[in-house]
Amino acid sequence: MTYMPVIQTRDLTKSYGCVAAVRALNLSVEPNRITAFLGQNGAGKSTTIKMLLGMIRPSCGEGTVLGKLITNAKENREMRRTVAYVAENKPLYGYMTVEQTIRFASSFYSDWRTDVARRLLNEYKLPPQRKVASLSKGMRTKLALLLAFARRPELLILDEPSEGLDPVGIEHLLQTLVAESAEGVAIFFSSHQIAEVERVADHVCILDKGCLMVDASLDQLRQCYRRIDLVFPFPPDEREFRITGVERVRTKGHQMSVFASGNAEAVVERARDLDAISVEVAPVGLRDIFLETVKEN
Amino acid sequence: MFFKLTPTTGQPLYLQLMQQIRHATETGALQDGNQLPGIRTLAEELVVSPNTVAKAYSELEHDGVLELRQGSGAFVCVKRRTRSLADHVQVARRRLRDLIEGLREEGLLDEEIKRAFEAELLYPAEIVRKR
């Protein structure tokens, strides 16, 4: 079966003066999946998300969200009806109470689910009569999430949804994401919580300095990335390990550590040909993949 | 049934879930006809993507370990073949126990043995055959 991507961009670029925040991004986000969008602060994640939603104009390139052109105002309005979005800074009106905010938001959306809003209000333990301005950071995040989850969109775009949440709040958020995904909602979210991403995401995109560095399924990453630690009877020559898939080689005396994004078998064979005394292959977690990727760039 | 998936072991989560379900049928923790939770329920319980559970279930159905019935969930079907696999596992465990005992007598620490096992298991089967 072939699906149309829920998000697709072609050479999407945003420059501020001579600084490129996002460079020629080619992104394709599949439906029926949880896709995580990782990157350091300032990597261009929020800029990308804002371009997708038509909040800022790309410098060049094009993109579609649910088949609608992001630079066409009319198509953009139609798209926003079926996309729920939680912004990075969780903008809410401080002078409204929690209850007023929920009632206010519900009036904008035809896909609003009153029962879900009520259930989440209860589960998040949000005080209905409290003014938004006096909420803690975690509570603000919960309220912003409630406003998105109470809808029944085709696509959920979340920018740092776990910001300010305690471990219990994060667990609840992840469960909600899983439940939404089971109902067929496509999810695209940015996060710094790598351990959490590693549990729930199907697919990972890593952005660094505006460029897409990794675009792969987590299964693929788990099966392909390896760290191979080697010990040789003599100081080894790094040039022997210029093999496809080898991302980084470090040597210290007789020891060598190879970080590979694939082809670990070829590294092991080469090491054996060079009479390695010890060969140890270890899996690499998403945290290390992320750190090595942004370090290398 | 309790399952525990570890995201950092270098093995796809759906494979881990498949192995744990298979293991449970071999030990008898899951018996013929037992019902497993629905995809959504198990995904929420384990806090993993529903695709992980769906893929594990459909692969196990393909292998004949599970039967998926539209609308009513997944049911375990343990045929004789998987029972004989359970016997194999028992024999293998005895051999492993002897091997580990031997390695300990040679002075290897448990941590070293564990690392060696993990490293060897990461080699794809074809390389092991070549060696």
GROMACS .gro file of C-alpha atoms in nm:
model
  428
    1MET     CA    1   0.000   0.000   0.000
    2THR     CA    2   0.133   0.348  -0.078
    3TYR     CA    3   0.047   0.646   0.139
    4MET     CA    4   0.088   1.010   0.063
    5PRO     CA    5   0.333   1.168   0.309
    6VAL     CA    6   0.162   1.395   0.564
    7ILE     CA    7   0.454   1.635   0.543
    8GLN     CA    8   0.677   1.674   0.240
    9THR     CA    9   0.931   1.946   0.170
   10ARG     CA   10   1.160   2.011  -0.125
   11ASP     CA   11   1.473   2.220  -0.068
   12LEU     CA   12   1.294   2.413   0.206
   13THR     CA   13   1.522   2.698   0.312
   14LYS     CA   14   1.500   2.990   0.553
   15SER     CA   15   1.771   3.253   0.574
   16TYR     CA   16   1.786   3.550   0.805
   17GLY     CA   17   2.024   3.790   0.632
   18CYS     CA   18   2.330   3.583   0.552
   19VAL     CA   19   2.253   3.322   0.820
   20ALA     CA   20   2.075   3.009   0.697
   21ALA     CA   21   1.849   2.872   0.972
   22VAL     CA   22   1.720   2.585   0.756
   23ARG     CA   23   1.912   2.466   0.450
   24ALA     CA   24   1.753   2.284   0.157
   25LEU     CA   25   1.549   2.052   0.374
   26ASN     CA   26   1.397   1.748   0.205
   27LEU     CA   27   1.163   1.599   0.458
   28SER     CA   28   0.905   1.327   0.410
   29VAL     CA   29   0.688   1.232   0.707
   30GLU     CA   30   0.471   0.923   0.668
   31PRO     CA   31   0.119   0.885   0.807
   32ASN     CA   32   0.039   0.620   1.073
   33ARG     CA   33   0.370   0.686   1.241
   34ILE     CA   34   0.527   0.869   1.530
   35THR     CA   35   0.812   1.079   1.391
   36ALA     CA   36   1.057   1.253   1.623
   37PHE     CA   37   1.244   1.565   1.519
   38LEU     CA   38   1.571   1.605   1.708
   39GLY     CA   39   1.835   1.875   1.712
   40GLN     CA   40   2.033   2.103   1.940
   41ASN     CA   41   1.895   2.440   2.044
   42GLY     CA   42   1.906   2.663   1.738
   43ALA     CA   43   1.931   2.371   1.492
   44GLY     CA   44   1.627   2.501   1.301
   45LYS     CA   45   1.351   2.274   1.434
   46SER     CA   46   1.106   2.545   1.534
   47THR     CA   47   1.179   2.745   1.218
   48THR     CA   48   1.097   2.435   1.012
   49ILE     CA   49   0.775   2.373   1.205
   50LYS     CA   50   0.668   2.737   1.167
   51MET     CA   51   0.730   2.722   0.793
   52LEU     CA   52   0.522   2.404   0.769
   53LEU     CA   53   0.234   2.580   0.942
   54GLY     CA   54   0.261   2.889   0.724
   55MET     CA   55   0.362   3.112   1.017
   56ILE     CA   56   0.684   3.221   0.850
   57ARG     CA   57   0.761   3.230   0.479
   58PRO     CA   58   1.038   3.012   0.337
   59SER     CA   59   1.325   3.197   0.162
   60CYS     CA   60   1.309   2.932  -0.105
   61GLY     CA   61   1.190   2.577  -0.161
   62GLU     CA   62   0.839   2.442  -0.119
   63GLY     CA   63   0.643   2.202   0.093
   64THR     CA   64   0.306   2.042   0.151
   65VAL     CA   65   0.126   1.944   0.470
   66LEU     CA   66  -0.159   1.695   0.415
   67GLY     CA   67  -0.123   1.769   0.045
   68LYS     CA   68  -0.177   2.146   0.090
   69LEU     CA   69   0.089   2.392  -0.021
   70ILE     CA   70   0.244   2.568   0.277
   71THR     CA   71   0.294   2.899   0.092
   72ASN     CA   72  -0.065   2.927  -0.031
   73ALA     CA   73  -0.276   3.118   0.223
   74LYS     CA   74  -0.606   2.955   0.127
   75GLU     CA   75  -0.467   2.599   0.126
   76ASN     CA   76  -0.288   2.680   0.449
   77ARG     CA   77  -0.615   2.776   0.621
   78GLU     CA   78  -0.776   2.450   0.508
   79MET     CA   79  -0.478   2.252   0.632
   80ARG     CA   80  -0.488   2.413   0.977
   81ARG     CA   81  -0.840   2.273   1.027
   82THR     CA   82  -0.702   1.918   1.033
   83VAL     CA   83  -0.368   1.984   1.203
   84ALA     CA   84  -0.333   2.036   1.578
   85TYR     CA   85  -0.023   2.224   1.691
   86VAL     CA   86   0.144   2.287   2.023
   87ALA     CA   87   0.392   2.573   1.996
   88GLU     CA   88   0.731   2.582   2.164
   89ASN     CA   89   0.649   2.876   2.393
   90LYS     CA   90   0.291   2.754   2.465
   91PRO     CA   91   0.123   3.091   2.395
   92LEU     CA   92  -0.194   3.130   2.602
   93TYR     CA   93  -0.389   3.428   2.730
   94GLY     CA   94  -0.273   3.499   3.083
   95TYR     CA   95  -0.590   3.685   3.187
   96MET     CA   96  -0.821   3.391   3.111
   97THR     CA   97  -0.888   3.111   3.354
   98VAL     CA   98  -0.817   2.748   3.256
   99GLU     CA   99  -1.189   2.688   3.202
  100GLN     CA  100  -1.232   3.003   2.989
  101THR     CA  101  -0.930   2.906   2.778
  102ILE     CA  102  -1.078   2.561   2.707
  103ARG     CA  103  -1.420   2.706   2.618
  104PHE     CA  104  -1.256   2.973   2.401
  105ALA     CA  105  -1.043   2.717   2.209
  106SER     CA  106  -1.335   2.476   2.165
  107SER     CA  107  -1.530   2.739   1.970
  108PHE     CA  108  -1.269   2.742   1.691
  109TYR     CA  109  -1.263   2.376   1.602
  110SER     CA  110  -1.528   2.153   1.450
  111ASP     CA  111  -1.329   1.843   1.556
  112TRP     CA  112  -1.339   1.936   1.928
  113ARG     CA  113  -1.413   1.648   2.169
  114THR     CA  114  -1.571   1.784   2.487
  115ASP     CA  115  -1.550   1.448   2.666
  116VAL     CA  116  -1.174   1.421   2.601
  117ALA     CA  117  -1.118   1.779   2.718
  118ARG     CA  118  -1.306   1.701   3.042
  119ARG     CA  119  -1.115   1.377   3.096
  120LEU     CA  120  -0.775   1.541   3.039
  121LEU     CA  121  -0.863   1.835   3.265
  122ASN     CA  122  -0.921   1.577   3.535
  123GLU     CA  123  -0.614   1.364   3.460
  124TYR     CA  124  -0.383   1.666   3.437
  125LYS     CA  125  -0.527   1.798   3.767
  126LEU     CA  126  -0.558   2.149   3.624
  127PRO     CA  127  -0.747   2.397   3.845
  128PRO     CA  128  -1.039   2.520   3.623
  129GLN     CA  129  -1.078   2.856   3.798
  130ARG     CA  130  -0.711   2.949   3.811
  131LYS     CA  131  -0.584   3.231   3.584
  132VAL     CA  132  -0.344   3.105   3.315
  133ALA     CA  133  -0.090   3.374   3.419
  134SER     CA  134  -0.050   3.209   3.759
  135LEU     CA  135   0.004   2.854   3.629
  136SER     CA  136   0.342   2.684   3.668
  137LYS     CA  137   0.542   2.604   3.354
  138GLY     CA  138   0.441   2.238   3.369
  139MET     CA  139   0.071   2.327   3.407
  140ARG     CA  140   0.090   2.569   3.111
  141THR     CA  141   0.238   2.288   2.901
  142LYS     CA  142  -0.042   2.054   3.015
  143LEU     CA  143  -0.308   2.308   2.924
  144ALA     CA  144  -0.151   2.363   2.579
  145LEU     CA  145  -0.140   1.985   2.528
  146LEU     CA  146  -0.504   1.953   2.638
  147LEU     CA  147  -0.609   2.207   2.373
  148ALA     CA  148  -0.437   1.997   2.104
  149PHE     CA  149  -0.541   1.651   2.228
  150ALA     CA  150  -0.907   1.752   2.268
  151ARG     CA  151  -0.924   1.781   1.891
  152ARG     CA  152  -0.937   1.491   1.649
  153PRO     CA  153  -0.682   1.602   1.386
  154GLU     CA  154  -0.518   1.405   1.107
  155LEU     CA  155  -0.178   1.534   1.209
  156LEU     CA  156  -0.038   1.647   1.544
  157ILE     CA  157   0.265   1.875   1.538
  158LEU     CA  158   0.422   1.925   1.878
  159ASP     CA  159   0.719   2.154   1.943
  160GLU     CA  160   0.889   2.049   2.267
  161PRO     CA  161   0.574   1.897   2.421
  162SER     CA  162   0.750   1.765   2.732
  163GLU     CA  163   0.903   2.098   2.835
  164GLY     CA  164   0.850   2.165   3.204
  165LEU     CA  165   0.677   1.832   3.268
  166ASP     CA  166   0.779   1.609   3.558
  167PRO     CA  167   0.847   1.235   3.497
  168VAL     CA  168   0.483   1.146   3.568
  169GLY     CA  169   0.367   1.415   3.326
  170ILE     CA  170   0.607   1.292   3.058
  171GLU     CA  171   0.486   0.932   3.099
  172HIS     CA  172   0.125   1.047   3.065
  173LEU     CA  173   0.215   1.252   2.756
  174LEU     CA  174   0.383   0.953   2.591
  175GLN     CA  175   0.083   0.732   2.666
  176THR     CA  176  -0.142   0.992   2.507
  177LEU     CA  177   0.082   1.005   2.200
  178VAL     CA  178   0.066   0.626   2.170
  179ALA     CA  179  -0.314   0.629   2.206
  180GLU     CA  180  -0.350   0.905   1.943
  181SER     CA  181  -0.124   0.712   1.709
  182ALA     CA  182  -0.335   0.398   1.760
  183GLU     CA  183  -0.635   0.601   1.644
  184GLY     CA  184  -0.456   0.679   1.320
  185VAL     CA  185  -0.329   1.030   1.397
  186ALA     CA  186   0.012   1.104   1.243
  187ILE     CA  187   0.248   1.260   1.497
  188PHE     CA  188   0.548   1.485   1.433
  189PHE     CA  189   0.719   1.615   1.744
  190SER     CA  190   1.043   1.783   1.840
  191SER     CA  191   1.209   1.692   2.166
  192HIS     CA  192   1.527   1.690   2.371
  193GLN     CA  193   1.410   1.391   2.574
  194ILE     CA  194   1.608   1.131   2.384
  195ALA     CA  195   1.534   0.841   2.619
  196GLU     CA  196   1.160   0.902   2.572
  197VAL     CA  197   1.189   0.945   2.196
  198GLU     CA  198   1.374   0.616   2.180
  199ARG     CA  199   1.075   0.437   2.332
  200VAL     CA  200   0.782   0.569   2.134
  201ALA     CA  201   0.910   0.695   1.799
  202ASP     CA  202   0.890   0.491   1.479
  203HIS     CA  203   1.106   0.730   1.283
  204VAL     CA  204   1.373   0.984   1.370
  205CYS     CA  205   1.494   1.295   1.187
  206ILE     CA  206   1.804   1.469   1.323
  207LEU     CA  207   1.857   1.828   1.220
  208ASP     CA  208   2.189   2.004   1.273
  209LYS     CA  209   2.277   2.358   1.168
  210GLY     CA  210   1.969   2.357   0.945
  211CYS     CA  211   2.063   2.035   0.761
  212LEU     CA  212   1.893   1.698   0.785
  213MET     CA  213   2.166   1.461   0.907
  214VAL     CA  214   1.970   1.146   0.991
  215ASP     CA  215   1.635   1.037   0.847
  216ALA     CA  216   1.570   0.675   0.939
  217SER     CA  217   1.343   0.437   1.124
  218LEU     CA  218   1.450   0.355   1.480
  219ASP     CA  219   1.455  -0.015   1.390
  220GLN     CA  220   1.703   0.065   1.116
  221LEU     CA  221   1.921   0.272   1.354
  222ARG     CA  222   1.913  -0.004   1.615
  223GLN     CA  223   2.018  -0.267   1.364
  224CYS     CA  224   2.284  -0.066   1.180
  225TYR     CA  225   2.472   0.157   1.426
  226ARG     CA  226   2.753  -0.013   1.614
  227ARG     CA  227   3.058   0.079   1.815
  228ILE     CA  228   3.347  -0.160   1.752
  229ASP     CA  229   3.625  -0.156   2.010
  230LEU     CA  230   3.950  -0.307   1.891
  231VAL     CA  231   4.289  -0.386   2.041
  232PHE     CA  232   4.588  -0.450   1.815
  233PRO     CA  233   4.937  -0.589   1.886
  234PHE     CA  234   5.078  -0.269   1.730
  235PRO     CA  235   4.950   0.092   1.702
  236PRO     CA  236   4.685   0.066   1.427
  237ASP     CA  237   4.658   0.286   1.118
  238GLU     CA  238   4.325   0.472   1.101
  239ARG     CA  239   4.342   0.480   0.721
  240GLU     CA  240   4.282   0.103   0.713
  241PHE     CA  241   3.931   0.174   0.839
  242ARG     CA  242   3.811   0.413   0.571
  243ILE     CA  243   3.519   0.186   0.492
  244THR     CA  244   3.164   0.278   0.387
  245GLY     CA  245   2.956   0.321   0.701
  246VAL     CA  246   3.246   0.417   0.927
  247GLU     CA  247   3.162   0.759   1.070
  248ARG     CA  248   3.443   0.811   1.314
  249VAL     CA  249   3.763   0.638   1.424
  250ARG     CA  250   3.954   0.713   1.742
  251THR     CA  251   4.287   0.562   1.837
  252LYS     CA  252   4.475   0.560   2.163
  253GLY     CA  253   4.796   0.358   2.159
  254HIS     CA  254   4.706   0.001   2.067
  255GLN     CA  255   4.335   0.065   2.108
  256MET     CA  256   4.090   0.174   1.845
  257SER     CA  257   3.722   0.265   1.867
  258VAL     CA  258   3.517   0.270   1.547
  259PHE     CA  259   3.174   0.432   1.528
  260ALA     CA  260   2.980   0.294   1.232
  261SER     CA  261   2.637   0.377   1.091
  262GLY     CA  262   2.638   0.042   0.913
  263ASN     CA  263   2.864  -0.223   0.766
  264ALA     CA  264   3.000  -0.327   1.108
  265GLU     CA  265   3.075  -0.674   0.965
  266ALA     CA  266   3.327  -0.523   0.721
  267VAL     CA  267   3.500  -0.344   1.011
  268VAL     CA  268   3.519  -0.670   1.205
  269GLU     CA  269   3.662  -0.855   0.904
  270ARG     CA  270   3.922  -0.583   0.844
  271ALA     CA  271   4.020  -0.594   1.212
  272ARG     CA  272   4.065  -0.971   1.197
  273ASP     CA  273   4.274  -0.938   0.878
  274LEU     CA  274   4.494  -0.695   1.070
  275ASP     CA  275   4.532  -0.950   1.355
  276ALA     CA  276   4.329  -0.765   1.616
  277ILE     CA  277   4.373  -0.921   1.961
  278SER     CA  278   4.030  -0.818   2.081
  279VAL     CA  279   3.715  -0.730   1.885
  280GLU     CA  280   3.406  -0.613   2.069
  281VAL     CA  281   3.091  -0.500   1.891
  282ALA     CA  282   2.837  -0.305   2.095
  283PRO     CA  283   2.503  -0.150   2.002
  284VAL     CA  284   2.471   0.228   2.009
  285GLY     CA  285   2.177   0.406   2.171
  286LEU     CA  286   1.998   0.703   2.019
  287ARG     CA  287   2.173   0.941   2.259
  288ASP     CA  288   2.516   0.844   2.124
  289ILE     CA  289   2.393   0.851   1.765
  290PHE     CA  290   2.264   1.202   1.825
  291LEU     CA  291   2.582   1.324   1.998
  292GLU     CA  292   2.813   1.171   1.735
  293THR     CA  293   2.600   1.318   1.455
  294VAL     CA  294   2.602   1.673   1.584
  295LYS     CA  295   2.968   1.654   1.690
  296GLU     CA  296   3.078   1.539   1.349
  297ASN     CA  297   2.897   1.814   1.163
  298MET     CA  298   0.179  -1.138   3.090
  299PHE     CA  299   0.469  -0.904   3.164
  300PHE     CA  300   0.692  -0.778   2.886
  301LYS     CA  301   0.998  -0.558   2.920
  302LEU     CA  302   1.139  -0.383   2.616
  303THR     CA  303   1.483  -0.222   2.630
  304PRO     CA  304   1.533   0.056   2.372
  305THR     CA  305   1.915   0.057   2.390
  306THR     CA  306   2.007  -0.306   2.315
  307GLY     CA  307   2.060  -0.258   1.943
  308GLN     CA  308   1.766  -0.478   1.861
  309PRO     CA  309   1.435  -0.350   1.718
  310LEU     CA  310   1.163  -0.339   1.983
  311TYR     CA  311   0.924  -0.550   1.775
  312LEU     CA  312   1.185  -0.831   1.768
  313GLN     CA  313   1.225  -0.810   2.146
  314LEU     CA  314   0.849  -0.836   2.190
  315MET     CA  315   0.832  -1.130   1.947
  316GLN     CA  316   1.104  -1.314   2.138
  317GLN     CA  317   0.938  -1.253   2.472
  318ILE     CA  318   0.600  -1.378   2.350
  319ARG     CA  319   0.767  -1.680   2.189
  320HIS     CA  320   0.964  -1.744   2.507
  321ALA     CA  321   0.643  -1.723   2.712
  322THR     CA  322   0.483  -1.989   2.491
  323GLU     CA  323   0.791  -2.209   2.535
  324THR     CA  324   0.796  -2.182   2.913
  325GLY     CA  325   0.422  -2.231   2.934
  326ALA     CA  326   0.355  -1.883   3.074
  327LEU     CA  327   0.135  -1.843   2.767
  328GLN     CA  328  -0.072  -2.146   2.673
  329ASP     CA  329  -0.263  -2.254   2.368
  330GLY     CA  330  -0.577  -2.041   2.332
  331ASN     CA  331  -0.464  -1.763   2.568
  332GLN     CA  332  -0.561  -1.414   2.460
  333LEU     CA  333  -0.309  -1.130   2.435
  334PRO     CA  334  -0.406  -0.763   2.484
  335GLY     CA  335  -0.514  -0.565   2.180
  336ILE     CA  336  -0.254  -0.363   1.991
  337ARG     CA  337  -0.357  -0.032   2.141
  338THR     CA  338  -0.384  -0.166   2.497
  339LEU     CA  339  -0.041  -0.328   2.489
  340ALA     CA  340   0.118  -0.024   2.319
  341GLU     CA  341  -0.017   0.204   2.592
  342GLU     CA  342   0.092  -0.037   2.863
  343LEU     CA  343   0.448  -0.066   2.728
  344VAL     CA  344   0.449   0.299   2.609
  345VAL     CA  345   0.576   0.206   2.264
  346SER     CA  346   0.448   0.291   1.919
  347PRO     CA  347   0.140   0.085   1.821
  348ASN     CA  348   0.335  -0.009   1.506
  349THR     CA  349   0.583  -0.198   1.726
  350VAL     CA  350   0.309  -0.420   1.869
  351ALA     CA  351   0.131  -0.453   1.532
  352LYS     CA  352   0.451  -0.566   1.362
  353ALA     CA  353   0.536  -0.820   1.634
  354TYR     CA  354   0.182  -0.963   1.625
  355SER     CA  355   0.172  -0.990   1.247
  356GLU     CA  356   0.517  -1.156   1.230
  357LEU     CA  357   0.414  -1.403   1.500
  358GLU     CA  358   0.094  -1.476   1.310
  359HIS     CA  359   0.304  -1.544   1.004
  360ASP     CA  360   0.516  -1.784   1.212
  361GLY     CA  361   0.203  -1.959   1.340
  362VAL     CA  362   0.253  -1.861   1.706
  363LEU     CA  363  -0.046  -1.625   1.715
  364GLU     CA  364  -0.384  -1.619   1.552
  365LEU     CA  365  -0.527  -1.273   1.490
  366ARG     CA  366  -0.905  -1.259   1.487
  367GLN     CA  367  -1.066  -0.950   1.343
  368GLY     CA  368  -1.207  -0.740   1.624
  369SER     CA  369  -1.141  -0.985   1.906
  370GLY     CA  370  -0.763  -0.976   1.943
  371ALA     CA  371  -0.467  -1.210   1.932
  372PHE     CA  372  -0.473  -1.572   2.048
  373VAL     CA  373  -0.181  -1.799   2.122
  374CYS     CA  374  -0.158  -2.120   1.923
  375VAL     CA  375   0.106  -2.356   2.052
  376LYS     CA  376   0.150  -2.647   1.818
  377ARG     CA  377   0.378  -2.946   1.867
  378ARG     CA  378   0.659  -2.776   1.673
  379THR     CA  379   0.695  -2.500   1.928
  380ARG     CA  380   0.683  -2.755   2.210
  381SER     CA  381   0.981  -2.939   2.063
  382LEU     CA  382   1.151  -2.599   2.039
  383ALA     CA  383   1.097  -2.570   2.415
  384ASP     CA  384   1.289  -2.898   2.458
  385HIS     CA  385   1.569  -2.763   2.240
  386VAL     CA  386   1.587  -2.453   2.458
  387GLN     CA  387   1.614  -2.669   2.770
  388VAL     CA  388   1.901  -2.870   2.622
  389ALA     CA  389   2.071  -2.548   2.505
  390ARG     CA  390   2.044  -2.398   2.852
  391ARG     CA  391   2.212  -2.701   3.005
  392ARG     CA  392   2.498  -2.670   2.754
  393LEU     CA  393   2.531  -2.299   2.827
  394ARG     CA  394   2.540  -2.365   3.199
  395ASP     CA  395   2.830  -2.609   3.150
  396LEU     CA  396   3.012  -2.363   2.924
  397ILE     CA  397   2.972  -2.076   3.169
  398GLU     CA  398   3.086  -2.296   3.456
  399GLY     CA  399   3.399  -2.385   3.254
  400LEU     CA  400   3.473  -2.020   3.178
  401ARG     CA  401   3.435  -1.927   3.545
  402GLU     CA  402   3.679  -2.202   3.641
  403GLU     CA  403   3.925  -2.053   3.393
  404GLY     CA  404   3.902  -1.733   3.592
  405LEU     CA  405   3.674  -1.519   3.374
  406LEU     CA  406   3.448  -1.279   3.559
  407ASP     CA  407   3.072  -1.287   3.497
  408GLU     CA  408   3.086  -0.938   3.347
  409GLU     CA  409   3.353  -1.051   3.098
  410ILE     CA  410   3.151  -1.358   3.003
  411LYS     CA  411   2.840  -1.146   2.958
  412ARG     CA  412   3.020  -0.896   2.734
  413ALA     CA  413   3.167  -1.179   2.524
  414PHE     CA  414   2.822  -1.335   2.478
  415GLU     CA  415   2.667  -1.004   2.381
  416ALA     CA  416   2.947  -0.927   2.134
  417GLU     CA  417   2.919  -1.271   1.971
  418LEU     CA  418   2.540  -1.246   1.942
  419LEU     CA  419   2.572  -0.923   1.748
  420TYR     CA  420   2.759  -1.094   1.463
  421PRO     CA  421   2.522  -1.174   1.181
  422ALA     CA  422   2.486  -1.550   1.126
  423GLU     CA  423   2.666  -1.552   0.790
  424ILE     CA  424   2.992  -1.421   0.938
  425VAL     CA  425   2.985  -1.679   1.213
  426ARG     CA  426   2.957  -1.951   0.949
  427LYS     CA  427   3.249  -1.804   0.751
  428ARG     CA  428   3.481  -1.806   1.049
   0.00000   0.00000   0.00000
